[in-house]
Short mmCIF file of C-alpha atoms and ligand atoms in Angstrom, two decimals:
data_model
loop_
_atom_site.label_atom_id
_atom_site.label_comp_id
_atom_site.label_asym_id
_atom_site.label_seq_id
_atom_site.Cartn_x
_atom_site.Cartn_y
_atom_site.Cartn_z
CA MET L 1 0.00 0.00 0.00
CA ALA L 2 2.86 2.38 0.67
CA THR L 3 4.44 4.31 -2.12
CA THR L 4 7.73 6.05 -2.36
CA GLN L 5 7.66 9.78 -2.09
CA THR L 6 10.19 12.25 -3.26
CA GLU L 7 11.02 14.81 -0.62
CA THR L 8 10.25 18.29 -1.79
CA ARG L 9 12.61 20.13 0.53
CA PRO L 10 15.04 22.51 -1.03
CA ALA L 11 18.43 20.99 -1.69
CA SER L 12 19.98 23.32 0.90
CA VAL L 13 18.02 21.55 3.60
CA LEU L 14 18.32 18.05 2.24
CA SER L 15 22.05 18.21 2.28
CA ARG L 16 22.08 18.85 5.99
CA GLU L 17 19.72 16.13 7.10
CA LYS L 18 21.30 13.31 8.99
CA VAL L 19 21.94 9.82 7.76
CA ALA L 20 21.19 7.15 10.31
CA THR L 21 23.55 4.59 11.71
CA GLU L 22 22.63 1.08 12.80
CA LYS L 23 22.65 2.14 16.43
CA ASP L 24 20.74 5.34 15.89
CA PRO L 25 17.92 4.80 13.47
CA VAL L 26 17.60 8.50 12.89
CA HIS L 27 15.11 9.53 10.30
CA ILE L 28 15.72 12.16 7.81
CA SER L 29 14.09 13.76 4.88
CA LEU L 30 15.56 12.35 1.73
CA CYS L 31 13.99 10.71 -1.25
CA GLY L 32 12.94 7.19 -0.33
CA VAL L 33 13.76 4.35 -2.64
CA GLU L 34 12.21 1.40 -0.89
CA VAL L 35 9.35 1.82 1.56
CA ARG L 36 8.49 -0.72 4.21
CA SER L 37 6.71 -0.66 7.56
CA VAL L 38 8.88 -0.53 10.65
CA SER L 39 8.45 -1.64 14.23
CA SER L 40 7.90 0.95 16.90
CA ASP L 41 8.96 1.02 20.51
CA LYS L 42 6.26 0.34 23.01
CA GLY L 43 4.55 2.72 25.32
CA ALA L 44 5.53 6.13 24.02
CA LEU L 45 2.23 6.70 22.31
CA ARG L 46 -0.12 4.86 24.64
CA ASN L 47 -3.40 6.67 25.24
CA ASP L 48 -2.78 8.79 22.17
CA SER L 49 -5.19 7.09 19.86
CA TRP L 50 -6.93 10.35 19.01
CA ARG L 51 -3.72 11.78 17.55
CA GLY L 52 -5.30 11.08 14.22
CA ASN L 53 -2.16 10.37 12.24
CA GLU L 54 -0.71 7.10 13.19
CA GLY L 55 1.84 4.68 11.95
CA HIS L 56 5.13 5.43 10.37
CA ILE L 57 7.21 4.38 7.49
CA ALA L 58 10.81 3.38 7.20
CA ILE L 59 12.52 4.25 4.00
CA THR L 60 15.71 2.82 2.75
CA PRO L 61 17.30 5.49 0.67
CA LEU L 62 20.20 4.89 -1.61
CA ARG L 63 23.45 6.55 -0.69
CA LYS L 64 25.53 8.01 -3.46
CA ASP L 65 27.70 4.89 -3.36
CA GLY L 66 24.66 2.69 -3.88
CA THR L 67 24.55 1.23 -0.35
CA THR L 68 21.54 1.68 1.89
CA THR L 69 20.95 2.79 5.45
CA ASN L 70 17.97 2.65 7.80
CA ILE L 71 16.24 5.93 7.82
CA VAL L 72 12.85 6.45 9.31
CA LYS L 73 10.60 9.23 8.34
CA SER L 74 7.61 10.69 10.07
CA PRO L 75 4.37 10.02 8.22
CA SER L 76 3.45 13.64 7.87
CA THR L 77 6.11 14.14 5.26
CA PHE L 78 4.54 11.57 2.98
CA SER L 79 1.89 12.05 0.44
CA ARG L 80 -1.75 11.45 1.21
CA SER L 81 -1.68 8.19 -0.68
CA THR L 82 0.89 6.88 1.78
CA ASN L 83 -0.90 8.16 4.82
CA PRO L 84 -4.56 8.72 4.23
CA SER L 85 -5.46 10.06 7.69
CA ASN L 86 -6.54 13.55 8.60
CA ASP L 87 -9.19 14.09 6.04
CA SER L 88 -11.96 12.67 8.14
CA SER L 89 -14.55 15.10 6.84
CA SER L 90 -14.22 14.09 3.22
CA PRO L 91 -16.76 11.58 1.93
CA ARG L 92 -15.38 8.10 1.48
CA SER L 93 -16.35 5.51 -1.05
CA HIS L 94 -17.73 2.18 0.08
CA SER L 95 -14.48 0.47 -0.86
CA GLU L 96 -12.47 2.95 1.22
CA LEU L 97 -14.70 2.20 4.20
CA MET L 98 -14.28 -1.52 3.62
CA ASN L 99 -10.50 -1.02 3.52
CA LEU L 100 -10.63 0.72 6.87
CA ALA L 101 -12.77 -2.06 8.34
CA GLN L 102 -10.33 -4.65 6.98
CA GLU L 103 -7.39 -2.71 8.40
CA ILE L 104 -9.06 -2.89 11.82
CA SER L 105 -9.85 -6.58 11.69
CA ALA L 106 -6.46 -7.47 10.23
CA HIS L 107 -4.53 -5.92 13.13
CA LEU L 108 -6.95 -6.20 16.05
CA THR L 109 -5.53 -9.37 17.59
CA GLU L 110 -1.99 -8.04 17.42
CA ALA L 111 -3.13 -4.66 18.76
CA THR L 112 -4.74 -6.19 21.80
CA SER L 113 -1.69 -8.37 22.43
CA GLY L 114 0.54 -5.38 23.03
CA SER L 115 1.90 -4.49 19.60
CA GLU L 116 2.21 -0.70 19.48
CA PRO L 117 2.39 -0.40 15.67
CA ALA L 118 -0.72 -2.57 15.38
CA ARG L 119 -2.51 -0.54 18.03
CA LEU L 120 -1.71 2.66 16.13
CA LYS L 121 -3.03 1.19 12.88
CA VAL L 122 -6.28 -0.01 14.45
CA ALA L 123 -6.83 3.23 16.39
CA THR L 124 -6.26 5.36 13.30
CA ALA L 125 -8.49 3.27 11.07
CA ALA L 126 -11.24 3.15 13.72
CA LEU L 127 -11.17 6.92 14.12
CA GLN L 128 -11.30 7.42 10.38
CA LEU L 129 -14.16 4.96 10.03
CA ALA L 130 -16.15 6.60 12.82
CA ALA L 131 -15.53 10.07 11.38
CA ALA L 132 -16.51 9.00 7.87
CA LEU L 133 -19.79 7.56 9.12
CA ARG L 134 -20.71 10.60 11.16
CA PRO L 135 -23.09 13.12 9.59
CA PRO L 136 -21.63 16.66 9.49
CA SER L 137 -24.04 18.04 12.06
CA ASP L 138 -23.05 15.26 14.46
CA ALA L 139 -19.42 16.15 13.86
CA ILE L 140 -20.18 19.67 15.05
CA MET L 141 -22.21 18.62 18.06
CA SER L 142 -19.55 16.10 19.08
CA LEU L 143 -17.11 18.99 19.50
CA PHE L 144 -19.38 20.35 22.19
CA ALA L 145 -19.93 16.91 23.66
CA ASN L 146 -16.15 16.74 24.16
CA MET L 147 -16.17 20.15 25.79
CA SER L 148 -18.92 18.97 28.13
CA VAL L 149 -16.71 16.07 29.18
CA VAL L 150 -13.91 18.53 29.96
CA SER L 151 -16.36 20.66 31.91
CA ALA L 152 -17.64 17.69 33.93
CA ILE L 153 -14.10 16.56 34.77
CA ARG L 154 -13.34 20.05 35.97
CA VAL L 155 -16.32 20.12 38.33
CA PHE L 156 -15.62 16.65 39.77
CA HIS L 157 -12.00 17.64 40.13
CA HIS L 158 -12.96 20.78 42.00
CA TRP L 159 -15.26 18.80 44.31
CA GLY L 160 -12.61 16.18 44.97
CA VAL L 161 -14.82 13.39 43.63
CA LEU L 162 -12.01 11.72 41.67
CA ASP L 163 -9.95 11.52 44.86
CA LEU L 164 -12.65 9.88 46.92
CA LEU L 165 -13.63 7.06 44.54
CA PRO L 166 -11.92 3.74 45.37
CA PRO L 167 -8.71 3.40 43.32
CA ASP L 168 -9.67 -0.18 42.47
CA PRO L 169 -11.64 0.23 39.21
CA THR L 170 -13.85 -2.73 40.08
CA ARG L 171 -15.20 -1.02 43.19
CA GLY L 172 -17.65 1.85 42.90
CA THR L 173 -19.46 4.43 44.97
CA ALA L 174 -23.16 5.21 44.62
CA CYS L 175 -24.10 8.74 43.60
CA HIS L 176 -26.07 9.30 46.81
CA GLU L 177 -22.93 8.35 48.77
CA ILE L 178 -20.73 10.70 46.69
CA ALA L 179 -23.32 13.43 47.29
CA ARG L 180 -23.23 12.78 51.04
CA LEU L 181 -19.42 12.86 51.14
CA ILE L 182 -19.12 16.18 49.30
CA ASN L 183 -22.25 17.72 50.75
CA ALA L 184 -24.01 18.04 47.39
CA GLU L 185 -27.40 17.23 45.96
CA GLU L 186 -27.63 13.70 44.54
CA GLY L 187 -29.31 14.97 41.35
CA ILE L 188 -26.41 17.15 40.27
CA VAL L 189 -23.85 14.47 41.16
CA SER L 190 -25.60 11.88 39.01
CA ARG L 191 -25.90 14.25 36.03
CA ILE L 192 -22.19 15.04 36.08
CA ALA L 193 -21.35 11.38 36.68
CA GLY L 194 -23.61 10.57 33.71
CA MET L 195 -21.52 12.76 31.41
CA LEU L 196 -18.37 11.04 32.56
CA THR L 197 -19.65 7.48 32.45
CA SER L 198 -21.18 7.91 29.00
CA SER L 199 -17.84 9.23 27.73
CA ARG L 200 -16.06 6.30 29.47
CA VAL L 201 -13.96 8.59 31.63
CA LEU L 202 -15.62 6.87 34.58
CA SER L 203 -17.46 3.55 34.51
CA LEU L 204 -20.42 1.91 36.25
CA THR L 205 -20.71 -1.31 38.19
CA PRO L 206 -23.72 -3.51 37.35
CA ALA L 207 -25.35 -2.06 40.49
CA GLY L 208 -24.98 1.47 39.09
CA GLU L 209 -22.10 2.59 41.31
CA VAL L 210 -19.56 4.96 39.82
CA CYS L 211 -16.00 3.71 39.53
CA HIS L 212 -12.62 4.75 38.23
CA THR L 213 -11.18 3.83 34.85
CA ALA L 214 -7.54 3.95 33.78
CA THR L 215 -8.26 7.45 32.42
CA SER L 216 -9.89 8.90 35.53
CA LEU L 217 -7.17 7.43 37.78
CA LEU L 218 -4.72 9.70 35.95
CA LEU L 219 -6.84 12.72 36.82
CA ARG L 220 -6.67 12.33 40.62
CA SER L 221 -5.14 15.41 42.23
CA SER L 222 -1.93 13.59 43.18
CA GLU L 223 -1.21 12.74 39.53
CA PRO L 224 0.93 15.01 37.30
CA MET L 225 -1.76 14.67 34.62
CA ALA L 226 -4.11 16.65 36.88
CA ALA L 227 -1.65 19.55 36.70
CA MET L 228 -1.57 19.17 32.91
CA PHE L 229 -5.36 19.12 32.80
CA ASP L 230 -5.48 22.44 34.71
CA LEU L 231 -2.86 23.96 32.43
CA MET L 232 -4.74 22.91 29.29
CA TYR L 233 -8.04 24.05 30.75
CA ASN L 234 -6.60 27.48 31.32
CA ASN L 235 -4.60 27.82 28.11
CA VAL L 236 -7.14 26.25 25.78
CA VAL L 237 -10.66 26.56 27.23
CA ARG L 238 -10.45 29.76 29.27
CA VAL L 239 -8.21 31.52 26.78
CA SER L 240 -10.56 30.56 23.92
CA ASP L 241 -13.25 32.59 25.57
CA ILE L 242 -11.26 35.82 25.35
CA LEU L 243 -9.49 35.24 22.01
CA PRO L 244 -11.92 37.20 19.79
CA ALA L 245 -11.75 40.20 22.15
CA TYR L 246 -7.98 39.75 22.39
CA PHE L 247 -7.55 40.02 18.61
CA ASP L 248 -9.99 42.94 18.47
CA ARG L 249 -7.81 44.76 20.94
CA TYR L 250 -4.27 43.79 19.90
CA GLY L 251 -4.81 43.20 16.20
CA LYS L 252 -5.36 40.09 14.10
CA ALA L 253 -1.77 38.91 14.31
CA GLU L 254 0.35 36.33 16.10
CA PRO L 255 1.06 37.52 19.63
CA VAL L 256 4.68 38.69 19.85
CA GLY L 257 5.19 38.71 23.62
CA PRO L 258 6.69 38.19 26.01
CA GLY L 259 3.97 40.51 27.44
CA ARG L 260 0.41 40.92 26.16
CA VAL L 261 -0.11 37.30 25.31
CA PRO L 262 -3.62 35.84 25.69
CA ALA L 263 -2.86 33.93 28.91
CA THR L 264 -1.52 36.97 30.76
CA VAL L 265 -4.24 39.23 29.38
CA LEU L 266 -6.71 36.67 30.75
CA SER L 267 -5.10 36.69 34.19
CA GLY L 268 -5.09 40.49 34.32
CA GLU L 269 -1.28 40.65 34.03
CA ALA L 270 -1.15 41.87 30.45
CA GLU L 271 2.27 43.49 30.68
CA MET L 272 3.94 40.33 31.96
CA GLY L 273 5.40 37.44 30.07
CA TYR L 274 3.74 34.08 30.71
CA PHE L 275 6.63 32.60 32.70
CA GLU L 276 7.05 35.79 34.68
CA SER L 277 3.44 35.50 35.72
CA VAL L 278 3.72 31.78 36.56
CA ALA L 279 6.92 32.33 38.56
CA ARG L 280 5.21 34.85 40.85
CA ASP L 281 3.26 32.07 42.50
CA GLU L 282 5.25 29.19 43.96
CA GLU L 283 2.31 26.79 43.94
CA ARG L 284 1.48 27.63 40.31
CA MET L 285 5.11 27.18 39.30
CA SER L 286 5.28 23.82 41.01
CA ARG L 287 2.08 22.69 39.23
CA PHE L 288 3.52 23.94 35.94
CA THR L 289 6.72 21.94 36.47
CA ARG L 290 4.65 18.83 37.24
CA ALA L 291 2.64 19.37 34.07
CA MET L 292 5.87 19.63 32.07
CA ALA L 293 6.92 16.22 33.32
CA VAL L 294 3.75 14.87 31.65
CA ALA L 295 4.41 16.82 28.46
CA SER L 296 7.90 15.38 28.31
CA GLY L 297 6.60 11.89 28.82
CA ARG L 298 4.30 12.21 25.82
CA VAL L 299 7.05 12.78 23.30
CA PRO L 300 10.33 10.93 23.11
CA VAL L 301 13.43 12.20 24.88
CA LEU L 302 15.86 9.42 24.06
CA GLY L 303 16.56 7.71 20.79
CA ILE L 304 16.40 10.74 18.54
CA TYR L 305 19.76 12.42 18.93
CA PRO L 306 22.72 10.01 18.96
CA LEU L 307 24.16 11.57 22.11
CA GLU L 308 26.27 8.66 23.31
CA ASN L 309 27.94 8.41 19.90
CA MET L 310 28.53 12.13 19.73
CA LEU L 311 30.07 12.22 23.20
CA LEU L 312 32.27 9.22 22.52
CA LYS L 313 33.67 11.07 19.53
CA GLU L 314 34.59 14.03 21.72
CA ASP L 315 37.78 14.06 23.71
CA MET L 316 36.44 14.92 27.13
CA GLU L 317 39.64 14.04 28.96
CA GLY L 318 41.66 17.07 29.91
CA ASP L 319 38.67 19.24 29.20
CA GLY L 320 39.76 21.79 31.77
CA GLY L 321 36.36 21.78 33.43
CA ARG L 322 34.49 22.55 30.22
CA VAL L 323 30.75 22.10 30.63
CA THR L 324 29.42 19.21 28.55
CA TRP L 325 25.68 19.82 28.70
CA VAL L 326 23.55 22.81 29.59
CA ASP L 327 19.83 22.08 29.90
CA VAL L 328 18.55 25.55 29.10
CA GLY L 329 15.18 26.01 30.82
CA GLY L 330 15.62 22.47 32.09
CA GLY L 331 12.88 22.75 34.72
CA GLY L 332 13.22 20.23 37.54
CA GLY L 333 15.93 18.34 35.63
CA HIS L 334 13.51 15.56 34.61
CA VAL L 335 14.79 15.45 31.03
CA LEU L 336 18.46 15.65 31.98
CA ARG L 337 17.86 12.79 34.39
CA ARG L 338 16.64 10.59 31.54
CA PHE L 339 19.68 11.44 29.40
CA ARG L 340 22.09 10.78 32.25
CA LYS L 341 20.42 7.52 33.18
CA ASP L 342 20.75 6.34 29.58
CA CYS L 343 24.13 7.80 28.70
CA ALA L 344 27.19 6.91 30.78
CA ALA L 345 29.35 9.42 28.91
CA LEU L 346 27.03 12.21 29.98
CA ARG L 347 27.22 11.16 33.63
CA LYS L 348 30.98 11.69 33.42
CA GLY L 349 30.63 15.19 32.00
CA ARG L 350 29.78 18.48 33.70
CA CYS L 351 26.04 19.09 33.42
CA VAL L 352 24.24 22.29 34.32
CA VAL L 353 20.51 23.01 34.55
CA VAL L 354 19.71 26.68 33.96
CA ASP L 355 16.25 27.90 34.86
CA LEU L 356 14.41 30.53 36.87
CA ARG L 357 15.26 30.79 40.55
CA GLY L 358 12.33 28.97 42.16
CA VAL L 359 12.59 26.18 39.61
CA VAL L 360 16.28 25.39 40.10
CA ASP L 361 15.92 25.65 43.88
CA GLN L 362 13.18 23.04 43.75
CA GLY L 363 15.13 20.87 41.29
CA ARG L 364 18.23 20.95 43.48
CA ILE L 365 16.24 19.82 46.52
CA GLU L 366 14.48 17.04 44.62
CA ALA L 367 17.76 15.78 43.14
CA GLU L 368 19.39 15.37 46.56
CA GLY L 369 20.40 11.77 47.11
CA ASP L 370 19.60 10.86 43.50
CA GLU L 371 22.65 9.00 42.24
CA VAL L 372 21.86 9.72 38.56
CA MET L 373 21.87 13.47 39.23
CA ARG L 374 24.97 13.52 41.44
CA GLY L 375 27.25 16.40 40.50
CA VAL L 376 24.64 18.22 38.41
CA GLU L 377 24.93 21.98 38.86
CA TRP L 378 21.81 24.10 39.28
CA LEU L 379 22.11 27.65 38.07
CA GLU L 380 19.60 30.45 38.24
CA GLY L 381 19.54 32.27 34.93
CA ASP L 382 17.36 34.24 32.57
CA PHE L 383 17.83 33.19 28.95
CA MET L 384 16.04 36.35 27.83
CA ARG L 385 18.97 38.37 29.15
CA GLU L 386 22.03 36.17 28.65
CA MET L 387 23.48 32.69 28.80
CA THR L 388 26.06 32.73 31.56
CA VAL L 389 27.51 29.26 30.94
CA GLU L 390 30.06 29.83 28.20
CA GLY L 391 31.67 27.42 25.77
CA ALA L 392 29.69 24.30 26.68
CA ARG L 393 29.71 21.41 24.22
CA PHE L 394 25.91 21.18 24.05
CA TYR L 395 23.15 23.63 24.83
CA TYR L 396 19.94 21.64 24.99
CA LEU L 397 16.64 23.52 24.57
CA ARG L 398 13.69 21.25 24.86
CA HIS L 399 10.26 22.84 24.54
CA ILE L 400 11.77 26.29 24.96
CA VAL L 401 11.86 27.88 21.51
CA ARG L 402 8.24 26.95 20.89
CA ASP L 403 7.19 28.95 23.95
CA TYR L 404 7.92 32.16 22.08
CA SER L 405 7.13 34.16 18.96
CA ASP L 406 9.81 34.50 16.27
CA PRO L 407 11.39 37.73 17.63
CA VAL L 408 11.56 36.40 21.20
CA ALA L 409 12.74 32.93 20.18
CA THR L 410 15.46 34.59 18.10
CA LEU L 411 16.54 36.61 21.13
CA VAL L 412 16.83 33.43 23.23
CA LEU L 413 18.83 31.64 20.51
CA ARG L 414 21.07 34.67 20.01
CA ASN L 415 21.82 34.82 23.74
CA VAL L 416 22.87 31.18 23.66
CA ALA L 417 24.83 31.68 20.43
CA GLN L 418 26.83 34.44 22.10
CA ALA L 419 27.98 32.00 24.78
CA MET L 420 29.03 29.30 22.29
CA ASN L 421 32.48 28.21 21.12
CA ARG L 422 32.97 27.35 17.47
CA ASP L 423 32.51 23.65 18.25
CA SER L 424 29.50 24.11 20.55
CA ARG L 425 26.11 22.90 19.41
CA ILE L 426 22.57 23.90 20.22
CA LEU L 427 20.06 21.05 20.23
CA VAL L 428 16.48 22.24 19.89
CA SER L 429 14.15 19.38 20.79
CA GLU L 430 10.61 20.11 19.62
CA GLN L 431 7.82 19.27 17.27
CA ILE L 432 8.79 19.89 13.66
CA ASN L 433 5.74 20.85 11.65
CA PRO L 434 5.43 19.90 8.01
CA ASP L 435 6.46 22.79 5.80
CA GLY L 436 3.47 24.97 5.09
CA GLY L 437 1.95 24.21 8.51
CA GLY L 438 -0.93 22.19 7.11
CA THR L 439 -1.80 24.68 4.40
CA THR L 440 -0.20 22.94 1.45
CA GLY L 441 -2.97 20.54 0.53
CA ARG L 442 -2.39 18.06 3.33
CA PRO L 443 -3.60 18.78 6.86
CA MET L 444 -1.27 18.46 9.80
CA PRO L 445 -1.85 15.58 12.20
CA LEU L 446 -4.57 16.69 14.62
CA TYR L 447 -2.36 16.33 17.67
CA SER L 448 0.39 18.47 16.10
CA ALA L 449 -2.08 21.17 15.15
CA PHE L 450 -3.53 21.11 18.66
CA LYS L 451 -0.08 21.54 20.20
CA ASP L 452 0.60 24.53 18.00
CA TYR L 453 -2.79 26.06 18.71
CA SER L 454 -2.43 25.63 22.46
CA MET L 455 0.89 27.53 22.33
CA LEU L 456 -0.95 30.56 21.03
CA ALA L 457 -2.16 31.27 24.56
CA ILE L 458 1.34 31.97 25.81
CA GLY L 459 2.59 33.65 22.65
CA GLY L 460 4.42 30.58 21.38
CA LYS L 461 4.20 28.41 18.27
CA GLU L 462 5.34 25.13 16.80
CA ARG L 463 7.53 25.52 13.72
CA SER L 464 8.48 23.84 10.48
CA LEU L 465 12.11 23.23 9.62
CA ALA L 466 12.09 26.25 7.32
CA GLN L 467 10.82 28.40 10.19
CA PHE L 468 13.52 27.05 12.51
CA GLU L 469 16.12 27.80 9.85
CA ARG L 470 14.86 31.36 9.59
CA ILE L 471 15.01 32.19 13.30
CA GLY L 472 18.35 30.38 13.60
CA LYS L 473 19.80 32.53 10.83
CA GLU L 474 18.56 35.68 12.55
CA ALA L 475 20.38 34.50 15.67
CA GLY L 476 23.66 33.83 13.80
CA LEU L 477 23.16 30.06 13.61
CA ARG L 478 22.78 27.51 10.89
CA VAL L 479 21.07 24.12 10.90
CA GLU L 480 23.77 21.47 10.91
CA ALA L 481 21.47 18.46 11.07
CA VAL L 482 17.91 17.36 11.71
CA TYR L 483 16.98 14.20 13.61
CA ARG L 484 13.39 13.06 13.44
CA ASP L 485 11.56 10.67 15.72
CA SER L 486 11.09 7.19 14.36
CA LYS L 487 8.07 6.41 16.52
CA GLY L 488 5.40 8.19 14.55
CA THR L 489 5.42 11.53 16.37
CA GLU L 490 6.33 14.87 14.80
CA HIS L 491 9.04 15.39 17.40
CA GLY L 492 12.63 15.93 16.36
CA VAL L 493 15.95 17.47 17.27
CA ILE L 494 17.48 20.29 15.27
CA GLU L 495 21.20 20.76 15.66
CA PHE L 496 22.42 24.32 15.24
CA VAL L 497 26.01 25.51 15.03
CA LEU L 498 27.44 28.98 14.72
CA GLU L 499 27.10 30.35 11.22
CA GLY L 500 30.19 31.03 9.23
C1 SAM J 1 7.92 24.51 28.70
S1 SAM J 1 9.02 24.37 30.02
C2 SAM J 1 10.17 23.18 29.41
C3 SAM J 1 10.90 22.46 30.50
C4 SAM J 1 11.83 21.35 30.03
N1 SAM J 1 12.85 21.84 29.14
C5 SAM J 1 11.04 20.22 29.40
O1 SAM J 1 11.27 19.90 28.23
O2 SAM J 1 10.19 19.64 30.06
C6 SAM J 1 9.89 25.89 29.94
C7 SAM J 1 10.97 26.04 31.00
O3 SAM J 1 11.65 27.28 30.77
C8 SAM J 1 11.83 27.94 32.01
N2 SAM J 1 11.96 29.38 31.75
C9 SAM J 1 10.99 30.23 31.35
N3 SAM J 1 11.48 31.45 31.18
C10 SAM J 1 12.80 31.38 31.47
C11 SAM J 1 13.85 32.34 31.45
N4 SAM J 1 13.63 33.60 31.09
N5 SAM J 1 15.11 31.94 31.77
C12 SAM J 1 15.34 30.63 32.13
N6 SAM J 1 14.37 29.68 32.17
C13 SAM J 1 13.11 30.05 31.84
C14 SAM J 1 10.58 27.58 32.78
O4 SAM J 1 10.74 27.76 34.17
C15 SAM J 1 10.40 26.12 32.40
O5 SAM J 1 11.12 25.26 33.23
#
C-alpha cells in the first residue's frame, strides 16, 4: 500500500539532514527508494489514539555509493496516498470504508496483544471509520460533547470526587454516597457522573455505582496529569473565551510577547510574560513543572539524537572543566535525568541546569540523594537576558523555543549563540511541523495542530524546519542536522552551530 515519495525540501536543507547509523535509526528527509513498515517502541504513544495520524514508514534510501541505510521518516512528510489520515470530513467511497474495516480486523488481535504499531493502525483506522460515518451536524455537536466532558471533569475535580472514589476500578461508589461525602445534591452528582460514564472517563458497576477507569485514575489530584489538565483548561478553554476580544484589541496577528499574550491578558497581568506570571506564585510554578513532566513523557526524549555516539567522539579528557551539557530552561531536571540515566558518557561530563530561581531551587532539593543526578549543577539564569555558561559542548533547549514568537525565540537563541564556542552545538528538541503548517494541501496531524494552537495562549508556536532555519539565521546560527523521531510523532531534534 505504501508508495515512495520524493522529498520536496530545497536541496539546501536536504544536504544537511542526517543519515542514520545502525545504532541510531535517525530519520531524515531524503527521497525514499524502498518503503516498508517498521516496528515501533512500546509505550511512548499509549493513550494517544486520538492523535489522528498514526503509523510510520521506514525508508531505505540509496546513498551516493549505492549502499543503503535505515532511515525512518515521520508520516506527515509523505503524500496522502501513503498516509490517508486527517481528512476525516471528506466523503469516502464504500471500498475505502471496507478497507478501513479490513485494516481494523487485520490488526486487532496483534493490537490487543501489546503491539504498538498494530494498536496505532487499528486506532487510526477506527477513528477514520467513525468520522466517515458521522453526519456533518453530528461532527459539530460532538465537538461540544467533548467540551462537556472537559467541563464535567473540571467540576468533579474541583469537588474532589475523583480523589474519593476507590482506586480499584472494580469497586464503585453510589451517587447518593458521593453526594453525602461532598455535601451536594444527589441529582447534580448523578448528572455530572452521567456525562463522565457515557464518555467512558468513569465507569459503572452492574449495580450502578460509579468507579474509576484507567483514564480517571490519571486525573486524581496527586497525579501530574491533573496539573496538565489544569494547564490545558486554562490555556485552551479559558483563553478561547477571550481570544476574539484579544484580537480585536491587539490586532489580528500572532502575539509577539513576552507581554500581552492571551494567557496573561486573561489573568489580568497583560504586561507580563507568561513565565514571569507563573513564577510569581510558587504553587502555580510547582504545578507547571509537574505538568511539564507529563508533556515530556508524551514525546520521546531518548533515541532521537545520537548523544552517546557524539560524546564518545569528543575528547572529554583534559577538558579543563568545560561544561558538557547545559539544559537551558531544564525545569526540575527531569529530562536531563533521563539522558544521564541512559548515557554513561554524559554522567561523566559536567552538566548544568539553567532555569528561573524557584525552579532550580526546587530541582536541586528534589535531586538530593539521587545517584543519577549527582554532581549536576543548578544555576539560576534568565535566557532572555544572557546565557552565563560559556563554551559548553551542548546547549539543549527542549520545549523552549516553541514557547515564544519568532522575535523572542530569536533573542533566546542569540543569547545562547553568544555563549558558544565554534565547536558548541545547540540542540532544539521540539515538534517539527510539516512545511506549510498544514496549508499545502495536506492537513497536519490533529495532535500536532492542537499543540501549535495551544501555544498561542502563551505567545508561542510550533515551527516547520524552514521556520527554525529562519530564526536560527537571525540569531547567527545555521542548521547542521535534523533528527526526526522514528516512533510516529512529529518530534525531532534540530542541531544548530554557529554560522560562518
Ligand atoms: C515549557 S518548560 C520546558 C521544561 C523542560 N525543558 C522540558 O522539556 O520539560 C519551559 C521552562 O523554561 C523555564 N523558563 C521560562 N522562562 C525562562 C527564562 N527567562 N530563563 C530561564 N528559564 C526560563 C521555565 O521555568 C520552564 O522550566
